[in-house]
């Protein structure tokens, strides 16, 4: 392994090493296997050959890891051998022969043949045929230059990798290489396929790739990494914690491309980690409109759940939402001067309002899923008086496809039960058309029934009359039930409905009649008094009705109301006695019931009939009926044994029975969140997340406060703030003294109340008990500790170097993202950087537990004030750069470089390779028309120059460019680093001459520490000059700006408005460099530089003088 | 190790005879036997449309859509908004239609590789990735006859040589570097009228739904604004993502950077509170007599409130009761057809001449001895009226910014019957 290599590359190789070794072992056994069997059994050859192939390619790929050539290309070179070996294969089935021809095609040298073969293979896959035998032949083409061929190979690979794990590994190196391609789309697609290969052994590689892609420059790649998170999680759930870290990072992403995908990953991996959302809540709300439509659905449903845990119920008191409140919020996030107490009427949290307001436009989306998700959000979150805005949009969706209608109607059905008013104006949209599918018809019926009220019932009934006549009898039956429901719900129309239903009894269709009977029975039960006519009528119809349920219903009615039809009931029983044996069970049961009831009321006429029926029942085939008969006989026929019970027979059988309640099938559906699968199928689907109830008391709102990036504030902390840094320091000391848990809490409590009093923006600490705050205080304590530890170590400069070296592997993970952050937003803000670097410190110092802790700290930190404080508490240590100048310098001009041009710039990142090095970013561009090969670094001078070269670039295509990093130890001097930049043919001498300011690394320290340090560096170590400032340089920000441009220094908070302090240390010898700029009257300024490196001091002074005196 | 992952797991395409002719898995492979539950439901359903869109099975959920007599059955493993899946499946169908002209089993089988490539791009791990047709077309070129010929000769492919940039741009729906020699922008305002007319000819419900479909072929990055004479007519609108919603809210102006080619800019609803003029009337006399094996059938159509525009492409269809064995009808114009198996009567009327109203008269023979059907058939009408938007919506002007050339602009209006039913 070449040491001179980019670190992350190195790391990947490191991780894949054991893996590769295992493959080699495997293939070696295979080879032995092959040798012993080859002559005996040709059938085994297939397997053995495959294994051998994997071995040969792997051996090569292993030695290839340095990056000279692709494993798979080598694999292609070995093709002839293997195809010779496989000449005698066609002994298998016909199917296999077919594949054999494919195999030859795949192994041919002709691109078009390969493509043709792959197309046929994909055809096989599409048909569900097994094409796994071709795996070795296919996988070799993974590095093909032909895009379509490559894509088809990807399709194949993703399909079969799971079954052919060891062979699938052959392709990994190709993807690993593509992951570092300069083209973002290639990086993304490599990650996509890599993560789709469900082979557990590559989990570490995937993890690394995801982590790296999560901080890629391209939002598209970051999006892909969010997708990959889910894939990795379903492959190996042990990665959860690590993945959550990546999710947390990606949640902070500001790109609309990423938002939807990362929230999806969040929902999949850690939907319960609601705390990760707080800081990103407002951002997500604001981005929502611009997110792609599928992402919108996911984000909205997540935010619905979030809101239900974070805001109080808006339904308790209606209509007291304060407009002023909203306005106050929009004026400024900071100036929330609300003094909310629980006794006060309901005030909607501005964040709650923000969500409602930002989702509303999405009701206009063309995507039905988005509209539905907004609708459910309003249904679950909006005050009752605002919900109705969703109506129109939902009704609009009914114009869409049948399947969409089905889901939307289901949801409307649930809504319309609770809120009739919402959909009543659109009643006509639910009228049934003869062309509707049956399930659509019944849903519309359901909704119409729910919407019925006194005012519209006549219209609805008229409409129902049409439906009853429908040729779709199932629908007609549904309509009859609906009429029944209307009749029970609206007492005015009960009689009308009943008469209408009685008319239906003479309908020719059996199902209609049967359904009518059943519904009439239910209605009569509700008000039985006046309806003996109807019962008589039904008795007349009895002979013609054949549907068992209807017959049973009539019999039950007869028995129940036998006293009202005393003459008819016995006659019906007589008829039933005749036909008893041929009836359905349900009818038999009711006959027994009728007989029993008549026996009790009219035993004179029916005694014999009853006994006859009971005898018939006794020998019935159905045990239920035998059982019932036995029971009834014991109950009603008095004998000496059961006297006690038969006394009560009348009361038992003829007890008044509660009327059935006719209610909607959608009555209970509202227990599921609307728009969900669970709601549709009315059972809890796996993975369903419950919508929590509103909290009684809103959790701390300030958790969602995000620091507003205001560069002015950042650059020069005002007086009040530094005034506060002293008490903060003391609380810091308290933590320091390693006190117990309680004391810590007290300390953090006091610091948070300081927050409250010092900044008008903060909510007073009324809910200091909320866990998030607790969490934040603990974690801030944690990071304080770690930062102070690192401070200790930095003061002992000797041991420190060693320590840093050991830290490096861990650090690089975290440094990377920081670098990207600052690259992306130009006015990189100090506090953020400081924080991330503190987190980084704690990564290295403490175990993984504190990692997550310190991260929560960054997250839940409650605003600018607090951040300032932690920053000021932080002892001198390397922080992120305050400002990264974009300026790049020519390293090699394309004219002198024969078409190779190179530029370098200082990214101002701590060097990953060695802490004493300064990292230099070099971008190489090929302006020729032919690819340049083997670009590397040759001889260097001075010879002792400690330099970390970039990896040899094998090939740079025409017009392509590549960015590489190298580290140079300038040994704290501005002496140029000379070296040769070589291509295959040429050598170009180039040199990098660093500005003095680039040899520094910014550190953060408090003003107090600054003074202490400065006190130690007086006399010889101090150099100063007075300059005349350009007028516009008088305000604080421009002071910091030119200073930061010149030198990589960190800003030290200052208590004096006219004094600005900056601190840094030299990269190589770690000597502290302190810069003080004191503004005097008449636009003069005194620059003082204190450092033991006096040469550097004077050089820096010269540069600063130049920069500040410039207009 | 398998964990119930969200979103779409697999997709099966099933034809009307219940054969799976394509399957695609985005995660691990789900056995096609899962479709047995679907086939069961298919058997139970009397009509193809009656198969429930969501079918729970012990381990999976099947969400299906039916388009062009193909069921697209998605296999889901856990909770996901069903509309999300349904909407996506419809997008898939739209894309196929866009690519192959038709979305039939034959077309899909012929283009199975393109289908696979499309599905691969559209979903990543079951989550929609690229569904914009503009992006997809950059990734995978749609097959044309010419290209197929060229491909067979030269061995080149359908996959775009260039990597698409659309996914990365701020305007994801438009590809960059569009060039046309003729710059043109056409807008079709198409309104559909949905109505139910009762026996006596009075309107039970009528509403107008409209869409503006656009075909924009403009060079570069044009920024268009479209304004209406009477934007208040639009009661409820939904936009293509390109439309700037804020601008619409504030000024009632459609401002957008259009996608390249055909797209639906806007769909809208004209509220039914506004009185809708019904452009056609039907006089009907359909009677079945008890005991008789003959029924009478008389139908006359006439224009009504068409603002002087003619009714075209009139098509009548009706599902006659099951008892009808055959019909013996006589159309005054056009052709009619009665399918004795499905009992579907259709009459292609063509244009309606107000001077000579088209009619269809004659008798129906009923099953002997069967009782009289208790419901008269419902009549579905289709028609078109050119050059008129029924609601009266008028485009005021179309302006272009951001590019220098003068495009050719055109606006066409049309009214169509949507779900227009007459109960008899």
mmCIF file of N, CA and C in Angstrom, chain A residues 62-96:
data_model
loop_
_atom_site.group_PDB
_atom_site.id
_atom_site.type_symbol
_atom_site.label_atom_id
_atom_site.label_comp_id
_atom_site.label_asym_id
_atom_site.label_seq_id
_atom_site.Cartn_x
_atom_site.Cartn_y
_atom_site.Cartn_z
ATOM 1 N N UNK A 62 -6.697 -7.348 -6.210
ATOM 2 C CA UNK A 62 -6.043 -7.055 -4.945
ATOM 3 C C UNK A 62 -4.760 -6.281 -5.185
ATOM 4 N N UNK A 63 -3.956 -6.801 -6.082
ATOM 5 C CA UNK A 63 -2.707 -6.106 -6.349
ATOM 6 C C UNK A 63 -2.969 -4.783 -7.036
ATOM 7 N N UNK A 64 -4.170 -4.654 -7.514
ATOM 8 C CA UNK A 64 -4.516 -3.463 -8.269
ATOM 9 C C UNK A 64 -5.009 -2.323 -7.420
ATOM 10 N N UNK A 65 -5.206 -2.607 -6.178
ATOM 11 C CA UNK A 65 -5.879 -1.601 -5.361
ATOM 12 C C UNK A 65 -5.161 -0.265 -5.372
ATOM 13 N N UNK A 66 -3.914 -0.281 -5.675
ATOM 14 C CA UNK A 66 -3.196 0.979 -5.766
ATOM 15 C C UNK A 66 -3.792 1.901 -6.811
ATOM 16 N N UNK A 67 -4.572 1.372 -7.654
ATOM 17 C CA UNK A 67 -5.293 2.226 -8.590
ATOM 18 C C UNK A 67 -4.718 2.226 -9.983
ATOM 19 N N UNK A 68 -3.912 1.224 -10.318
ATOM 20 C CA UNK A 68 -3.348 1.232 -11.665
ATOM 21 C C UNK A 68 -4.364 0.781 -12.690
ATOM 22 N N UNK A 69 -5.121 -0.218 -12.344
ATOM 23 C CA UNK A 69 -6.062 -0.699 -13.339
ATOM 24 C C UNK A 69 -7.277 -1.292 -12.641
ATOM 25 N N UNK A 70 -8.314 -1.440 -13.391
ATOM 26 C CA UNK A 70 -9.522 -1.949 -12.765
ATOM 27 C C UNK A 70 -9.495 -3.465 -12.720
ATOM 28 N N UNK A 71 -10.023 -3.982 -11.664
ATOM 29 C CA UNK A 71 -10.046 -5.424 -11.489
ATOM 30 C C UNK A 71 -10.798 -6.073 -12.618
ATOM 31 N N UNK A 72 -11.858 -5.415 -12.990
ATOM 32 C CA UNK A 72 -12.741 -6.067 -13.926
ATOM 33 C C UNK A 72 -12.156 -6.042 -15.325
ATOM 34 N N UNK A 73 -11.433 -5.001 -15.613
ATOM 35 C CA UNK A 73 -10.786 -4.978 -16.917
ATOM 36 C C UNK A 73 -9.826 -6.142 -17.030
ATOM 37 N N UNK A 74 -9.138 -6.362 -15.940
ATOM 38 C CA UNK A 74 -8.236 -7.497 -15.931
ATOM 39 C C UNK A 74 -9.037 -8.757 -16.104
ATOM 40 N N UNK A 75 -10.160 -8.770 -15.458
ATOM 41 C CA UNK A 75 -11.054 -9.911 -15.583
ATOM 42 C C UNK A 75 -11.375 -10.187 -17.041
ATOM 43 N N UNK A 76 -11.500 -9.166 -17.794
ATOM 44 C CA UNK A 76 -11.800 -9.349 -19.201
ATOM 45 C C UNK A 76 -10.613 -9.963 -19.937
ATOM 46 N N UNK A 77 -9.454 -9.551 -19.504
ATOM 47 C CA UNK A 77 -8.283 -10.104 -20.159
ATOM 48 C C UNK A 77 -8.182 -11.603 -19.944
ATOM 49 N N UNK A 78 -8.654 -12.029 -18.793
ATOM 50 C CA UNK A 78 -8.561 -13.455 -18.521
ATOM 51 C C UNK A 78 -9.638 -14.233 -19.261
ATOM 52 N N UNK A 79 -10.536 -13.516 -19.880
ATOM 53 C CA UNK A 79 -11.669 -14.170 -20.515
ATOM 54 C C UNK A 79 -11.296 -15.343 -21.420
ATOM 55 N N UNK A 80 -10.366 -15.148 -22.337
ATOM 56 C CA UNK A 80 -10.074 -16.245 -23.252
ATOM 57 C C UNK A 80 -9.783 -17.543 -22.522
ATOM 58 N N UNK A 81 -8.970 -17.454 -21.489
ATOM 59 C CA UNK A 81 -8.623 -18.641 -20.730
ATOM 60 C C UNK A 81 -9.871 -19.345 -20.239
ATOM 61 N N UNK A 82 -10.705 -18.565 -19.593
ATOM 62 C CA UNK A 82 -11.845 -19.193 -18.950
ATOM 63 C C UNK A 82 -12.814 -19.744 -19.991
ATOM 64 N N UNK A 83 -12.935 -19.076 -21.114
ATOM 65 C CA UNK A 83 -13.879 -19.587 -22.092
ATOM 66 C C UNK A 83 -13.337 -20.879 -22.722
ATOM 67 N N UNK A 84 -12.021 -20.969 -22.816
ATOM 68 C CA UNK A 84 -11.448 -22.221 -23.281
ATOM 69 C C UNK A 84 -11.757 -23.343 -22.302
ATOM 70 N N UNK A 85 -11.571 -22.978 -21.037
ATOM 71 C CA UNK A 85 -11.806 -23.971 -19.998
ATOM 72 C C UNK A 85 -13.257 -24.413 -20.019
ATOM 73 N N UNK A 86 -14.108 -23.497 -20.373
ATOM 74 C CA UNK A 86 -15.535 -23.797 -20.308
ATOM 75 C C UNK A 86 -16.065 -24.361 -21.608
ATOM 76 N N UNK A 87 -15.205 -24.832 -22.473
ATOM 77 C CA UNK A 87 -15.662 -25.260 -23.786
ATOM 78 C C UNK A 87 -16.588 -26.455 -23.702
ATOM 79 N N UNK A 88 -16.330 -27.327 -22.772
ATOM 80 C CA UNK A 88 -17.131 -28.537 -22.747
ATOM 81 C C UNK A 88 -18.328 -28.470 -21.828
ATOM 82 N N UNK A 89 -19.036 -27.392 -21.872
ATOM 83 C CA UNK A 89 -20.073 -27.217 -20.873
ATOM 84 C C UNK A 89 -21.458 -27.671 -21.260
ATOM 85 N N UNK A 90 -21.762 -27.585 -22.540
ATOM 86 C CA UNK A 90 -23.181 -27.635 -22.899
ATOM 87 C C UNK A 90 -23.888 -28.941 -22.601
ATOM 88 N N UNK A 91 -23.675 -29.494 -21.422
ATOM 89 C CA UNK A 91 -24.244 -30.790 -21.123
ATOM 90 C C UNK A 91 -25.565 -30.700 -20.382
ATOM 91 N N UNK A 92 -25.971 -29.477 -20.111
ATOM 92 C CA UNK A 92 -27.112 -29.360 -19.221
ATOM 93 C C UNK A 92 -28.417 -29.262 -19.993
ATOM 94 N N UNK A 93 -29.369 -28.658 -19.356
ATOM 95 C CA UNK A 93 -30.693 -28.612 -19.954
ATOM 96 C C UNK A 93 -30.692 -27.735 -21.205
ATOM 97 N N UNK A 94 -31.799 -27.769 -21.888
ATOM 98 C CA UNK A 94 -31.948 -26.937 -23.081
ATOM 99 C C UNK A 94 -31.841 -25.464 -22.687
ATOM 100 N N UNK A 95 -32.460 -25.176 -21.559
ATOM 101 C CA UNK A 95 -32.461 -23.807 -21.059
ATOM 102 C C UNK A 95 -31.029 -23.328 -20.865
ATOM 103 N N UNK A 96 -30.268 -24.221 -20.329
ATOM 104 C CA UNK A 96 -28.892 -23.839 -20.068
ATOM 105 C C UNK A 96 -28.131 -23.621 -21.363
#
